[in-house]
Amino acid sequence: MARKEFPGDPRRSADVVPYTPATSNGDGSIYYMVAFVSSMATLFLKNKWAGWVALYASLLSIFSDRVSASSSGGSSRLSTVVLALTALLMSYMPEAVALFKLAKQEGGGAAAST
């Protein structure tokens, strides 16, 4: 579409720069979404493998993100790492509690018999 010149128009047609949309690497946002969904799957379904996927994807979302994007939303990227670590901790918690109780029973039984 050609620009219509008006009499007395202060704009110079030689200085007009056409708009070109910026290309962005969207991989960081994909990893962010995978990390978030996998963390929630780990918390609700207790799938340990989904927790490891969440941790891996959250680290990839931080490392593949642009510097300019991380200054505005860096805390949300870091929160996915914390969420993934929390999901892993909660998925391994029943086994850790069972081991702790077993060690306490073995240690308590030996102390009571002496």
Tab-separated table of C-alpha atoms in Angstrom:
chain	number	residue	atom	x	y	z
A	1	MET	CA	0.000	0.000	0.000
A	2	ALA	CA	1.557	3.235	-1.110
A	3	ARG	CA	1.761	6.096	1.298
A	4	LYS	CA	-0.243	9.137	0.330
A	5	GLU	CA	1.714	12.379	0.427
A	6	PHE	CA	-0.030	15.384	1.876
A	7	PRO	CA	1.040	18.952	1.233
A	8	GLY	CA	3.166	20.190	4.098
A	9	ASP	CA	3.903	16.647	5.390
A	10	PRO	CA	7.109	16.877	7.489
A	11	ARG	CA	7.919	13.167	7.074
A	12	ARG	CA	10.468	12.185	4.457
A	13	SER	CA	9.700	9.082	2.431
A	14	ALA	CA	13.426	8.292	2.149
A	15	ASP	CA	13.678	7.889	5.943
A	16	VAL	CA	10.809	5.424	6.276
A	17	VAL	CA	11.987	2.059	7.595
A	18	PRO	CA	9.634	-0.858	6.923
A	19	TYR	CA	8.577	-2.965	9.892
A	20	THR	CA	10.173	-6.388	10.178
A	21	PRO	CA	9.006	-8.579	13.074
A	22	ALA	CA	11.724	-9.804	15.394
A	23	THR	CA	12.546	-13.468	15.222
A	24	SER	CA	12.854	-15.157	18.562
A	25	ASN	CA	13.999	-18.542	19.679
A	26	GLY	CA	10.946	-19.995	21.416
A	27	ASP	CA	12.703	-23.068	22.815
A	28	GLY	CA	12.978	-21.591	26.300
A	29	SER	CA	9.239	-21.160	26.629
A	30	ILE	CA	8.627	-24.712	25.431
A	31	TYR	CA	11.046	-26.076	28.017
A	32	TYR	CA	9.407	-23.861	30.628
A	33	MET	CA	5.994	-25.329	29.852
A	34	VAL	CA	7.313	-28.916	29.840
A	35	ALA	CA	9.008	-28.296	33.192
A	36	PHE	CA	5.853	-26.871	34.731
A	37	VAL	CA	3.570	-29.648	33.461
A	38	SER	CA	6.042	-32.377	34.443
A	39	SER	CA	6.418	-30.902	37.923
A	40	MET	CA	2.670	-30.910	38.410
A	41	ALA	CA	2.458	-34.482	37.091
A	42	THR	CA	5.126	-35.498	39.583
A	43	LEU	CA	3.322	-33.872	42.471
A	44	PHE	CA	-0.096	-35.283	41.635
A	45	LEU	CA	0.810	-38.682	40.177
A	46	LYS	CA	4.044	-39.392	42.117
A	47	ASN	CA	5.930	-40.263	38.928
A	48	LYS	CA	9.626	-40.008	39.648
A	49	TRP	CA	10.650	-39.979	36.001
A	50	ALA	CA	8.411	-36.966	35.370
A	51	GLY	CA	10.222	-35.155	38.172
A	52	TRP	CA	13.582	-35.767	36.530
A	53	VAL	CA	12.155	-34.584	33.205
A	54	ALA	CA	10.883	-31.466	34.971
A	55	LEU	CA	14.277	-30.725	36.486
A	56	TYR	CA	16.050	-31.249	33.166
A	57	ALA	CA	13.536	-29.107	31.248
A	58	SER	CA	13.634	-26.319	33.832
A	59	LEU	CA	17.417	-26.155	33.615
A	60	LEU	CA	17.177	-26.135	29.807
A	61	SER	CA	14.662	-23.291	29.940
A	62	ILE	CA	17.087	-21.206	31.992
A	63	PHE	CA	20.158	-21.985	29.901
A	64	SER	CA	18.472	-21.570	26.494
A	65	ASP	CA	16.776	-18.292	27.388
A	66	ARG	CA	17.975	-15.009	25.945
A	67	VAL	CA	19.603	-12.474	28.227
A	68	SER	CA	16.990	-9.818	27.457
A	69	ALA	CA	14.119	-12.182	28.279
A	70	SER	CA	15.688	-13.382	31.492
A	71	SER	CA	15.876	-9.877	32.919
A	72	SER	CA	12.105	-9.501	32.735
A	73	GLY	CA	11.009	-13.022	33.649
A	74	GLY	CA	14.027	-14.607	35.259
A	75	SER	CA	12.304	-15.230	38.563
A	76	SER	CA	9.603	-17.334	36.908
A	77	ARG	CA	12.267	-19.468	35.242
A	78	LEU	CA	13.991	-19.943	38.578
A	79	SER	CA	10.698	-20.860	40.206
A	80	THR	CA	10.359	-23.816	37.802
A	81	VAL	CA	13.670	-25.183	39.096
A	82	VAL	CA	12.426	-24.826	42.677
A	83	LEU	CA	9.126	-26.458	41.718
A	84	ALA	CA	10.931	-29.354	40.015
A	85	LEU	CA	13.192	-29.886	43.034
A	86	THR	CA	10.183	-29.788	45.349
A	87	ALA	CA	8.349	-32.303	43.173
A	88	LEU	CA	11.352	-34.639	43.245
A	89	LEU	CA	11.670	-34.266	46.994
A	90	MET	CA	8.003	-35.031	47.535
A	91	SER	CA	8.088	-38.047	45.215
A	92	TYR	CA	11.060	-39.564	47.052
A	93	MET	CA	9.781	-38.586	50.514
A	94	PRO	CA	7.851	-41.829	51.328
A	95	GLU	CA	10.950	-43.944	50.683
A	96	ALA	CA	13.129	-41.625	52.750
A	97	VAL	CA	10.653	-41.734	55.645
A	98	ALA	CA	10.499	-45.533	55.460
A	99	LEU	CA	14.300	-45.760	55.550
A	100	PHE	CA	14.425	-43.344	58.465
A	101	LYS	CA	11.875	-45.395	60.428
A	102	LEU	CA	13.747	-48.601	59.637
A	103	ALA	CA	17.042	-47.115	60.797
A	104	LYS	CA	15.383	-45.769	63.923
A	105	GLN	CA	13.891	-49.186	64.749
A	106	GLU	CA	17.205	-50.956	64.198
A	107	GLY	CA	19.097	-48.371	66.221
A	108	GLY	CA	16.480	-48.281	68.977
A	109	GLY	CA	16.292	-52.070	69.224
A	110	ALA	CA	20.057	-52.390	69.608
A	111	ALA	CA	20.167	-49.700	72.290
A	112	ALA	CA	17.284	-51.287	74.226
A	113	SER	CA	18.861	-54.768	74.255
A	114	THR	CA	22.198	-53.602	75.705
